[in-house]
XYZ file of C-alpha atoms in Angstrom:
668
model
C 67.393 -119.237 -138.341
C 70.282 -118.536 -140.725
C 69.963 -114.762 -140.324
C 69.659 -114.878 -136.557
C 72.549 -117.257 -136.018
C 74.836 -115.568 -138.534
C 74.269 -112.191 -136.890
C 75.090 -113.744 -133.529
C 78.360 -115.204 -134.881
C 79.267 -111.980 -136.660
C 78.842 -109.952 -133.472
C 80.687 -112.488 -131.331
C 83.766 -112.783 -133.583
C 83.949 -109.147 -134.699
C 86.487 -108.017 -132.084
C 88.564 -111.177 -132.341
C 88.710 -110.929 -136.125
C 89.971 -107.339 -135.950
C 92.720 -108.311 -133.475
C 93.595 -111.474 -135.414
C 93.980 -109.608 -138.709
C 96.213 -107.069 -136.993
C 98.303 -109.918 -135.518
C 98.654 -111.598 -138.905
C 99.738 -108.401 -140.687
C 102.028 -107.480 -137.794
C 103.877 -110.800 -137.972
C 104.363 -110.370 -141.715
C 105.967 -106.941 -141.267
C 103.171 -104.349 -141.275
C 104.052 -103.025 -137.814
C 103.258 -99.289 -138.007
C 99.805 -97.756 -138.066
C 98.885 -95.407 -140.892
C 98.649 -92.516 -138.410
C 102.180 -93.156 -137.121
C 103.597 -93.334 -140.633
C 102.003 -90.005 -141.601
C 103.122 -88.280 -138.397
C 106.716 -89.487 -138.740
C 106.823 -88.534 -142.410
C 105.657 -85.014 -141.586
C 108.390 -84.696 -138.966
C 111.037 -86.066 -141.301
C 111.674 -89.012 -139.014
C 112.526 -92.563 -140.176
C 109.982 -95.372 -139.851
C 112.050 -98.558 -139.500
C 110.841 -102.162 -139.118
C 113.123 -104.859 -137.687
C 110.840 -107.892 -137.721
C 111.920 -110.186 -134.879
C 108.575 -112.050 -134.760
C 108.807 -113.702 -138.183
C 112.066 -115.620 -137.412
C 110.528 -116.959 -134.198
C 107.426 -118.153 -136.075
C 109.619 -119.626 -138.813
C 111.604 -121.510 -136.173
C 108.517 -123.053 -134.559
C 107.018 -123.783 -137.977
C 110.237 -125.451 -139.105
C 110.368 -127.479 -135.897
C 106.840 -128.712 -136.592
C 107.678 -129.738 -140.142
C 110.853 -131.525 -139.075
C 109.308 -133.440 -136.172
C 105.663 -133.904 -137.072
C 104.741 -137.509 -137.849
C 101.934 -138.713 -140.079
C 98.587 -139.913 -138.772
C 98.888 -143.597 -137.922
C 96.424 -146.392 -137.154
C 97.535 -148.679 -134.333
C 95.826 -151.782 -132.876
C 94.377 -151.757 -129.389
C 95.141 -155.472 -129.088
C 97.222 -158.094 -130.867
C 94.158 -159.543 -132.593
C 93.608 -156.251 -134.434
C 97.090 -156.074 -135.956
C 96.212 -156.986 -139.555
C 93.003 -154.926 -139.465
C 94.824 -151.831 -138.208
C 97.731 -152.278 -140.631
C 95.311 -152.386 -143.585
C 93.719 -149.079 -142.590
C 97.097 -147.594 -141.743
C 98.140 -148.198 -145.360
C 94.844 -146.731 -146.571
C 95.273 -143.568 -144.458
C 98.854 -143.233 -145.638
C 97.654 -143.341 -149.263
C 94.909 -140.791 -148.557
C 97.512 -138.535 -146.928
C 99.687 -138.646 -150.041
C 96.840 -138.200 -152.532
C 95.324 -135.215 -150.762
C 98.639 -133.558 -149.702
C 97.307 -133.540 -146.140
C 100.696 -133.206 -144.419
C 101.563 -130.208 -146.597
C 98.301 -128.403 -145.848
C 98.508 -129.253 -142.157
C 101.753 -127.280 -142.071
C 100.049 -124.113 -143.292
C 97.121 -124.656 -140.963
C 99.725 -124.738 -138.187
C 101.230 -121.480 -139.496
C 97.831 -119.744 -139.391
C 97.562 -120.729 -135.749
C 100.984 -119.263 -134.987
C 100.180 -115.985 -136.731
C 96.723 -115.242 -135.349
C 95.707 -118.160 -133.125
C 93.444 -120.190 -135.405
C 93.862 -122.408 -138.467
C 90.960 -124.125 -140.244
C 90.985 -127.182 -142.519
C 87.933 -128.585 -144.326
C 87.475 -132.057 -145.807
C 85.582 -132.333 -149.113
C 84.865 -135.145 -151.582
C 86.168 -134.515 -155.094
C 84.644 -136.525 -157.963
C 86.802 -135.110 -160.772
C 89.159 -138.134 -161.004
C 86.963 -140.848 -159.514
C 83.337 -140.053 -160.465
C 81.975 -143.102 -158.627
C 83.652 -143.195 -155.214
C 85.418 -139.830 -155.222
C 88.587 -138.739 -153.460
C 89.129 -136.903 -150.206
C 90.533 -133.386 -150.610
C 91.455 -130.757 -148.052
C 90.612 -127.059 -148.325
C 92.710 -124.608 -146.319
C 90.113 -122.046 -145.255
C 91.268 -118.726 -143.878
C 91.144 -118.146 -140.118
C 88.193 -115.766 -140.560
C 86.152 -117.691 -143.166
C 84.523 -120.102 -140.694
C 82.314 -118.777 -137.885
C 81.560 -121.332 -135.175
C 78.679 -121.479 -132.732
C 79.642 -118.975 -129.979
C 78.343 -121.385 -127.336
C 80.961 -123.980 -128.281
C 83.588 -124.245 -125.540
C 85.143 -127.519 -126.706
C 88.213 -127.922 -128.895
C 86.534 -130.575 -131.041
C 83.641 -128.915 -132.898
C 81.612 -132.135 -132.913
C 81.506 -132.136 -129.125
C 80.308 -128.601 -128.486
C 79.041 -126.822 -131.617
C 75.451 -126.867 -132.858
C 76.207 -125.034 -136.097
C 78.822 -123.118 -138.055
C 79.095 -120.905 -141.126
C 81.572 -120.908 -143.968
C 81.602 -117.548 -145.769
C 83.143 -116.825 -149.179
C 82.514 -114.852 -152.374
C 81.344 -116.350 -155.683
C 80.480 -114.905 -159.077
C 77.165 -115.561 -160.799
C 78.730 -118.056 -163.180
C 80.212 -120.010 -160.273
C 76.875 -120.048 -158.445
C 75.060 -121.192 -161.590
C 77.601 -123.982 -161.969
C 77.032 -125.077 -158.371
C 73.216 -124.833 -158.565
C 72.143 -125.344 -162.186
C 68.491 -125.813 -161.193
C 68.504 -122.295 -159.654
C 69.950 -120.570 -162.712
C 66.900 -118.334 -163.236
C 66.931 -117.211 -159.604
C 70.687 -116.531 -159.598
C 70.388 -114.555 -162.824
C 68.223 -112.006 -161.018
C 70.836 -111.221 -158.353
C 72.131 -107.645 -158.636
C 73.253 -106.441 -155.196
C 75.163 -108.438 -152.608
C 72.601 -107.914 -149.862
C 70.418 -110.067 -147.633
C 67.906 -107.289 -146.899
C 64.243 -107.954 -147.499
C 62.610 -106.388 -150.565
C 60.084 -103.737 -149.486
C 57.900 -101.424 -151.468
C 57.643 -97.646 -151.058
C 55.298 -97.911 -148.069
C 57.683 -100.248 -146.239
C 55.574 -103.378 -146.709
C 57.504 -106.632 -147.196
C 57.036 -108.026 -150.704
C 56.497 -111.792 -150.837
C 57.056 -113.348 -154.246
C 57.769 -116.747 -155.765
C 61.470 -116.521 -155.060
C 62.536 -115.656 -158.595
C 62.398 -111.846 -158.591
C 65.115 -110.796 -156.179
C 66.066 -107.219 -157.051
C 64.458 -107.562 -160.491
C 62.525 -104.311 -160.116
C 65.629 -102.522 -158.850
C 67.651 -103.957 -161.731
C 65.117 -102.729 -164.286
C 65.155 -99.228 -162.789
C 68.942 -98.992 -162.712
C 69.586 -100.576 -166.121
C 71.744 -98.270 -168.227
C 71.744 -97.843 -171.966
C 74.900 -99.891 -172.375
C 73.198 -103.166 -171.478
C 76.057 -105.370 -172.662
C 78.548 -103.617 -170.393
C 76.157 -103.858 -167.435
C 75.676 -107.572 -168.054
C 79.442 -108.125 -168.000
C 79.789 -106.206 -164.738
C 76.946 -108.167 -163.169
C 78.539 -111.456 -164.251
C 81.938 -110.501 -162.794
C 80.573 -109.136 -159.526
C 80.767 -111.453 -156.536
C 78.085 -112.363 -154.016
C 78.474 -113.484 -150.423
C 77.938 -117.237 -150.194
C 77.085 -118.571 -146.735
C 77.371 -122.301 -146.242
C 75.394 -123.189 -143.134
C 76.207 -126.506 -141.384
C 73.923 -127.393 -138.501
C 72.712 -130.254 -136.348
C 69.153 -131.295 -137.047
C 67.592 -133.492 -134.386
C 65.490 -136.224 -135.960
C 63.696 -139.352 -134.772
C 65.324 -142.605 -135.758
C 64.484 -146.231 -135.008
C 67.082 -148.786 -133.952
C 67.033 -152.581 -133.941
C 69.732 -154.853 -132.523
C 70.499 -157.581 -135.042
C 70.496 -160.860 -133.040
C 72.822 -162.570 -135.545
C 75.864 -160.335 -135.104
C 74.864 -157.846 -132.414
C 75.150 -154.851 -134.775
C 72.846 -151.865 -134.352
C 70.678 -151.229 -137.400
C 69.367 -147.700 -137.962
C 66.129 -146.809 -139.805
C 64.394 -143.571 -140.688
C 60.846 -144.841 -140.069
C 59.264 -147.375 -137.784
C 57.833 -149.177 -140.813
C 61.360 -149.819 -142.117
C 62.377 -151.233 -138.722
C 59.308 -153.525 -138.630
C 59.980 -154.735 -142.161
C 63.555 -155.546 -141.156
C 62.310 -157.635 -138.214
C 59.861 -159.473 -140.482
C 62.649 -160.244 -142.964
C 64.854 -161.591 -140.145
C 61.970 -163.777 -138.921
C 61.326 -165.102 -142.420
C 65.014 -165.847 -142.877
C 65.058 -167.701 -139.541
C 61.999 -169.759 -140.527
C 63.531 -170.562 -143.933
C 66.728 -171.765 -142.264
C 64.758 -173.926 -139.789
C 62.741 -175.441 -142.649
C 65.930 -176.342 -144.557
C 67.373 -178.010 -141.447
C 64.182 -179.981 -140.892
C 64.091 -181.052 -144.551
C 67.684 -182.176 -144.347
C 66.894 -184.209 -141.216
C 64.003 -185.969 -142.949
C 66.168 -186.868 -145.942
C 68.838 -188.301 -143.666
C 66.241 -190.327 -141.723
C 64.827 -191.764 -144.959
C 68.307 -192.746 -146.004
C 68.807 -194.508 -142.693
C 71.488 -192.178 -141.530
C 71.438 -191.463 -137.846
C 72.706 -187.989 -136.993
C 71.832 -185.223 -134.591
C 70.142 -182.388 -136.446
C 71.027 -178.921 -135.051
C 68.025 -177.025 -133.763
C 67.716 -173.268 -134.096
C 66.755 -171.407 -130.932
C 63.269 -169.934 -131.008
C 63.199 -166.569 -132.746
C 62.797 -163.718 -130.292
C 61.378 -160.592 -131.853
C 63.907 -157.798 -131.249
C 62.733 -154.602 -129.681
C 62.515 -151.351 -131.642
C 64.129 -148.379 -129.918
C 62.998 -144.878 -130.823
C 65.605 -142.207 -130.214
C 66.150 -138.569 -131.160
C 69.603 -138.250 -132.677
C 71.507 -135.379 -134.356
C 72.122 -135.379 -138.081
C 74.354 -132.909 -139.882
C 72.611 -130.846 -142.546
C 73.956 -128.156 -144.828
C 72.226 -125.191 -146.444
C 73.464 -122.650 -149.005
C 72.332 -119.047 -148.556
C 72.904 -116.248 -151.084
C 71.203 -112.839 -151.411
C 68.431 -113.723 -148.985
C 67.557 -117.089 -150.567
C 68.238 -120.671 -149.492
C 69.521 -122.389 -152.643
C 69.664 -125.831 -151.028
C 68.986 -127.512 -147.704
C 69.898 -131.180 -147.497
C 71.573 -133.798 -145.347
C 75.379 -133.784 -145.170
C 77.111 -135.752 -147.954
C 79.118 -137.554 -145.259
C 76.057 -139.042 -143.534
C 75.483 -141.688 -142.249
C 79.110 -142.815 -142.036
C 80.334 -139.590 -140.456
C 77.852 -137.608 -138.377
C 79.935 -134.546 -137.727
C 81.242 -131.292 -139.140
C 83.973 -131.738 -141.788
C 85.852 -128.751 -140.321
C 88.890 -129.151 -138.091
C 90.541 -126.255 -136.307
C 93.937 -125.785 -134.766
C 94.049 -123.359 -131.851
C 97.590 -122.414 -130.869
C 97.260 -120.643 -127.510
C 93.807 -121.707 -126.350
C 92.348 -120.655 -122.990
C 88.788 -122.108 -122.909
C 87.840 -120.362 -119.661
C 88.691 -116.840 -120.845
C 85.875 -114.291 -120.855
C 86.158 -113.143 -124.461
C 87.251 -114.745 -127.710
C 90.089 -112.210 -128.006
C 91.805 -113.737 -124.978
C 90.524 -117.271 -125.553
C 92.278 -117.751 -128.918
C 95.714 -116.213 -129.524
C 98.798 -116.879 -131.573
C 102.498 -116.354 -130.975
C 102.319 -112.791 -132.306
C 99.979 -111.311 -129.701
C 102.412 -111.337 -126.774
C 105.320 -109.998 -128.873
C 103.658 -106.988 -130.506
C 104.501 -104.461 -127.799
C 108.090 -105.700 -127.612
C 108.362 -105.383 -131.390
C 106.966 -101.841 -131.288
C 109.531 -100.936 -128.647
C 112.297 -102.316 -130.851
C 111.127 -100.438 -133.954
C 110.661 -97.145 -132.116
C 114.012 -97.383 -130.337
C 115.822 -98.046 -133.612
C 113.957 -95.327 -135.476
C 114.505 -92.763 -132.735
C 118.197 -93.625 -132.457
C 118.651 -93.179 -136.214
C 116.775 -89.883 -136.071
C 119.132 -88.631 -133.362
C 122.172 -89.627 -135.410
C 120.749 -87.860 -138.457
C 120.118 -84.660 -136.536
C 123.573 -84.766 -134.943
C 125.179 -84.903 -138.395
C 124.035 -81.296 -138.910
C 123.992 -79.995 -135.371
C 124.104 -76.329 -136.445
C 126.340 -73.256 -136.346
C 126.670 -70.357 -133.895
C 128.354 -66.976 -134.503
C 128.139 -63.193 -134.539
C 125.465 -61.764 -136.755
C 127.990 -59.904 -138.823
C 130.320 -62.862 -139.281
C 128.691 -63.669 -142.651
C 126.637 -61.804 -145.143
C 122.995 -62.680 -145.657
C 123.935 -64.755 -148.681
C 126.667 -66.445 -146.693
C 124.279 -67.389 -143.910
C 121.856 -68.895 -146.458
C 124.651 -70.876 -148.084
C 125.859 -72.100 -144.675
C 122.331 -73.202 -143.804
C 122.138 -75.289 -146.968
C 125.692 -76.631 -147.114
C 126.693 -76.573 -143.461
C 126.681 -80.366 -143.104
C 128.601 -81.079 -146.307
C 131.948 -82.834 -145.668
C 134.982 -80.609 -146.260
C 132.983 -77.344 -146.428
C 135.025 -74.109 -146.317
C 133.544 -71.156 -144.425
C 135.001 -67.595 -144.586
C 133.993 -65.110 -141.869
C 134.757 -61.491 -141.159
C 137.797 -60.781 -139.106
C 137.102 -60.147 -135.451
C 133.865 -62.087 -135.433
C 133.109 -65.479 -133.992
C 131.695 -68.431 -136.005
C 131.877 -72.043 -134.888
C 130.005 -75.318 -135.300
C 127.816 -76.539 -132.487
C 129.398 -79.783 -131.290
C 126.792 -82.585 -130.936
C 126.393 -84.565 -127.769
C 127.274 -88.235 -127.701
C 124.605 -90.919 -128.150
C 122.195 -91.092 -125.259
C 122.823 -94.206 -123.176
C 119.090 -94.439 -122.489
C 118.314 -95.174 -126.131
C 120.922 -97.932 -126.246
C 119.595 -99.483 -123.046
C 116.058 -99.193 -124.392
C 116.962 -101.232 -127.483
C 118.890 -103.837 -125.469
C 115.957 -104.199 -123.106
C 113.682 -104.880 -126.083
C 116.008 -107.669 -127.238
C 115.869 -109.251 -123.794
C 112.088 -108.968 -123.642
C 111.784 -111.006 -126.833
C 113.365 -113.959 -125.046
C 111.241 -113.529 -121.930
C 107.895 -113.110 -123.730
C 108.365 -115.785 -126.376
C 110.196 -118.409 -124.315
C 112.572 -118.885 -127.270
C 116.159 -118.648 -126.052
C 119.264 -118.060 -128.233
C 120.211 -121.749 -128.058
C 116.999 -122.761 -129.785
C 117.512 -120.020 -132.358
C 121.039 -121.272 -132.975
C 122.577 -118.021 -131.712
C 124.513 -118.808 -128.542
C 125.570 -115.651 -126.759
C 129.147 -116.176 -125.615
C 130.190 -118.483 -122.842
C 131.668 -121.979 -122.997
C 128.768 -124.019 -121.648
C 128.837 -127.755 -122.059
C 126.722 -129.539 -124.642
C 124.591 -130.952 -121.829
C 123.765 -127.469 -120.515
C 122.871 -126.231 -123.995
C 120.664 -129.302 -124.555
C 118.817 -128.611 -121.301
C 118.130 -125.005 -122.320
C 116.875 -126.147 -125.718
C 114.578 -128.651 -124.060
C 113.282 -125.951 -121.712
C 112.421 -123.779 -124.724
C 110.679 -126.721 -126.412
C 108.688 -127.484 -123.260
C 107.343 -123.946 -123.280
C 105.711 -124.842 -126.608
C 104.410 -128.246 -125.458
C 100.810 -127.057 -124.989
C 100.775 -125.646 -128.503
C 101.999 -128.923 -130.012
C 99.569 -130.896 -127.867
C 96.663 -128.945 -129.390
C 98.076 -129.642 -132.839
C 98.281 -133.349 -132.040
C 94.618 -133.356 -130.971
C 93.664 -131.696 -134.272
C 95.410 -134.477 -136.176
C 93.643 -137.129 -134.103
C 90.249 -135.623 -135.024
C 91.251 -135.570 -138.697
C 92.457 -139.177 -138.516
C 89.174 -140.442 -137.033
C 87.292 -138.584 -139.762
C 89.434 -140.260 -142.437
C 88.852 -143.728 -140.996
C 85.079 -143.233 -140.932
C 85.197 -141.938 -144.522
C 86.803 -145.099 -145.935
C 83.468 -146.908 -146.644
C 82.429 -143.937 -148.815
C 85.734 -143.568 -150.679
C 86.812 -147.225 -151.029
C 85.461 -150.541 -152.148
C 87.277 -153.870 -151.825
C 89.031 -153.579 -155.216
C 90.266 -150.044 -154.650
C 91.474 -150.966 -151.167
C 93.274 -154.053 -152.514
C 95.260 -151.847 -154.918
C 96.293 -149.589 -152.051
C 97.248 -152.426 -149.704
C 99.232 -154.251 -152.391
C 99.200 -157.873 -153.610
C 102.319 -158.836 -151.668
C 100.776 -157.726 -148.349
C 97.499 -159.511 -149.130
C 99.318 -162.705 -150.077
C 101.584 -162.732 -147.028
C 98.623 -162.111 -144.687
C 96.163 -164.377 -146.560
C 93.717 -161.558 -147.298
C 91.023 -161.578 -149.956
C 88.702 -158.929 -151.361
C 85.934 -160.486 -149.283
C 87.987 -159.908 -146.140
C 88.560 -156.269 -147.096
C 84.840 -155.825 -147.725
C 84.224 -157.215 -144.247
C 86.695 -154.697 -142.828
C 84.769 -151.866 -144.495
C 81.559 -153.192 -142.963
C 83.198 -153.172 -139.535
C 83.958 -149.463 -140.014
C 80.366 -148.839 -141.079
C 79.047 -150.566 -137.957
C 81.492 -148.751 -135.616
C 82.772 -152.118 -134.379
C 86.476 -151.406 -134.824
C 88.932 -151.306 -131.949
C 91.882 -149.277 -133.187
C 93.682 -146.126 -132.137
C 94.170 -143.207 -134.527
C 96.886 -140.747 -133.526
C 100.289 -139.413 -134.514
C 102.792 -142.096 -135.404
C 105.187 -141.133 -132.624
C 105.605 -139.100 -129.472
C 107.422 -135.841 -128.902
C 110.551 -135.676 -131.048
C 112.786 -134.432 -128.247
C 111.884 -137.328 -125.962
C 112.347 -139.830 -128.790
C 115.692 -138.302 -129.696
C 116.926 -138.620 -126.119
C 115.691 -142.221 -125.976
C 117.481 -142.973 -129.226
C 120.719 -141.513 -127.847
C 120.378 -143.687 -124.742
C 119.865 -146.800 -126.868
C 122.877 -145.929 -129.011
C 125.014 -145.614 -125.865
C 123.825 -149.026 -124.677
C 124.709 -150.517 -128.065
C 128.352 -149.625 -127.440
C 128.367 -152.019 -124.457
C 128.636 -155.820 -124.766
C 124.894 -156.105 -124.047
C 124.062 -153.822 -127.018
C 124.192 -156.659 -129.529
C 120.955 -158.057 -128.082
C 118.877 -154.894 -128.873
C 116.439 -155.621 -131.757
C 116.883 -153.406 -134.809
C 113.111 -152.717 -135.063
C 113.163 -151.192 -131.561
C 115.893 -148.753 -132.638
C 114.005 -147.810 -135.805
C 110.863 -146.944 -133.800
C 112.722 -143.995 -132.264
C 114.133 -142.648 -135.529
C 112.400 -139.917 -137.582
C 112.629 -141.711 -140.904
C 109.922 -141.621 -143.606
C 108.293 -144.984 -144.522
C 109.715 -146.554 -141.388
C 107.421 -149.602 -141.639
C 108.645 -150.425 -145.137
C 112.250 -150.033 -143.996
C 111.616 -152.382 -141.063
C 110.069 -154.957 -143.377
C 113.007 -154.685 -145.774
C 115.474 -155.139 -142.913
C 113.552 -158.121 -141.533
C 113.401 -159.690 -145.001
C 117.119 -159.076 -145.452
C 117.840 -160.641 -142.065
C 115.739 -163.672 -142.964
C 117.564 -164.023 -146.287
C 120.914 -163.737 -144.513
C 119.856 -166.342 -141.955
C 118.667 -168.669 -144.717
C 121.897 -168.146 -146.662
C 123.907 -168.741 -143.485
C 121.928 -171.914 -142.781
C 122.523 -173.140 -146.322
C 126.232 -172.368 -146.010
C 126.418 -174.256 -142.718
C 124.538 -177.169 -144.250
C 126.899 -177.248 -147.231
C 129.909 -177.077 -144.941
C 128.514 -179.956 -142.910
C 128.000 -181.985 -146.089
C 131.601 -181.338 -147.122
C 132.862 -182.441 -143.705
C 130.713 -185.566 -143.868
C 132.075 -186.324 -147.322
C 135.626 -185.851 -146.056
C 134.950 -188.142 -143.109
C 133.437 -190.695 -145.442
C 136.441 -190.561 -147.709
C 138.734 -190.714 -144.723
C 136.840 -193.708 -143.425
C 136.949 -195.353 -146.810
C 140.681 -194.655 -147.014
C 141.283 -196.167 -143.582
C 139.257 -199.231 -144.501
C 141.225 -199.634 -147.775
C 144.542 -199.303 -145.986
C 143.435 -201.872 -143.432
C 142.365 -204.263 -146.165
C 145.685 -203.800 -147.943
C 147.662 -204.542 -144.790
C 145.483 -207.550 -144.086
C 146.103 -208.857 -147.604
C 149.807 -208.303 -147.225
C 149.886 -210.212 -143.931
C 147.884 -213.054 -145.390
C 150.189 -213.230 -148.342
C 153.206 -213.243 -146.055
C 151.659 -216.018 -143.994
C 151.032 -218.115 -147.097
C 154.588 -217.632 -148.196
C 155.876 -218.741 -144.815
C 153.790 -221.948 -144.818
C 154.859 -223.153 -148.292
C 157.165 -226.297 -148.319
C 160.719 -225.870 -149.539
C 161.274 -227.073 -153.133
C 163.584 -230.177 -153.640
C 167.209 -229.461 -154.283
C 168.550 -230.274 -157.731
C 171.288 -232.930 -158.056
C 174.620 -231.727 -159.077
């Protein structure tokens, strides 16, 4: 099966691979064929390269890096907010640990160059030997061969198998498969051909003598040197990922409605028996509790369990992902995927830049930016080279004169030095000798080069405004913005494919969390402050992981934001509204959602916390001010009451004085 399918893939992708490699080299500057270089060198002509494709690719690549958002987990409903925020923090940590965003950028570049970029997810146990960490391998565009019958963008929807091809030394293979060390030690030639004897009969052995007889016959006297060469030589390693359809048995758990999966029917029956026994044990405990309450004279209604209904066992044929390793005609391993059962899919994710699924051949189905610009670039290079050649030849356009004007030696000297600046030529009197005046530059060559420049804009859709090279004119900023947006819209399909690739990667990462995380590791990622503010415990996080295992989650995994141009225009509109009197009512978190700022959620939380602190401080200040006013009023009231009492006392005193009898007058 491996040989047949690999040969089918090799034949199918052969033409595309040749074109894709040419596209890749062309975009990097190798734009002349070897035959053209030799022919031009023989003719003494220049071979110039003015790479206009690379700046265009750099522009699109830079636009992607500036505007691409991270993979984000969002809730489908308000009840899933905490659940989705937990896994959003987990995915953000996985992104940072594995440098996913960085490697996604170079996967995007591969797609621009030749049409296809390939990223592979692997589990690395070097730092965490128990749970492992997710790593990303940037495979070359030609290293992964996919089932030719696959017509879907997502490999898990249309592919039945794929191959990853690379080269490994003997020591590397022995490290990967230590139990096959004896077999690997017998490998001599990198070939998958069967071993046949002199009569052409296939030799069947125990799998440990591959090329042993050939090695013994070709062994030289310098055995140590041969051993070193054999150890350094590399062998083609084919990693074969394929869907294997197996029978599995399913039981619906009546307690929580989850679907339990079992390899054998016996395991499913045992699970049903255990559920029945658990139900009977629970009913017995309830009955015992009721009896104890009745003996104690307590009257209470004892809950009754519904009768246990034996769940039905469903037998279904389902696909499982398996992987096999094939080297030198031998299968070194064949086992179930390390991502099963949490992720039943291929851990390979491709980005296809210009993808036309209905095209007849793979050459036209998958293309990059380079393909449509190659002929324009050739025209540019040839026009420049030819123009320079004409200028070079015109610098020494030649001489014309009577045969006797110079001696033989003089003619030879003129031939060698005739183009030297300031040359002095002496001729015989009465003869004619003059320089052939060159013609002016051909207008056709100039027009040819200018036409090539214009074709770059037409074929790529990238106008000078997007390149930052406005060509004259005094257009308004609005007109320039519209032209830039038009150029960006011409790349919308490309960025939409890239967005879909990131969605597939994000779903893979979510389904991988039960393998890579336990409750303690997840709690460290989420952070104690978040857990405290949302009343989360390690038990809750373990329940979240179980929800992922059971495929019961209801969240959306996609890019954190929409197209940058649309968001930028929306942000500008909001900023204009903020200048009006109604702008003060726009929430700050709404404005931040349209800004391309890293760690935007943390910034929003900081701002909200700061606003709350300011509101609390303002409330305290108002409360203190109110207390001061109350104290002043109290003092004022007390002062008024004291003044009133004083006046009352004064009036009473005056009244007493008025009512006193006059003292008797003294006699003289």
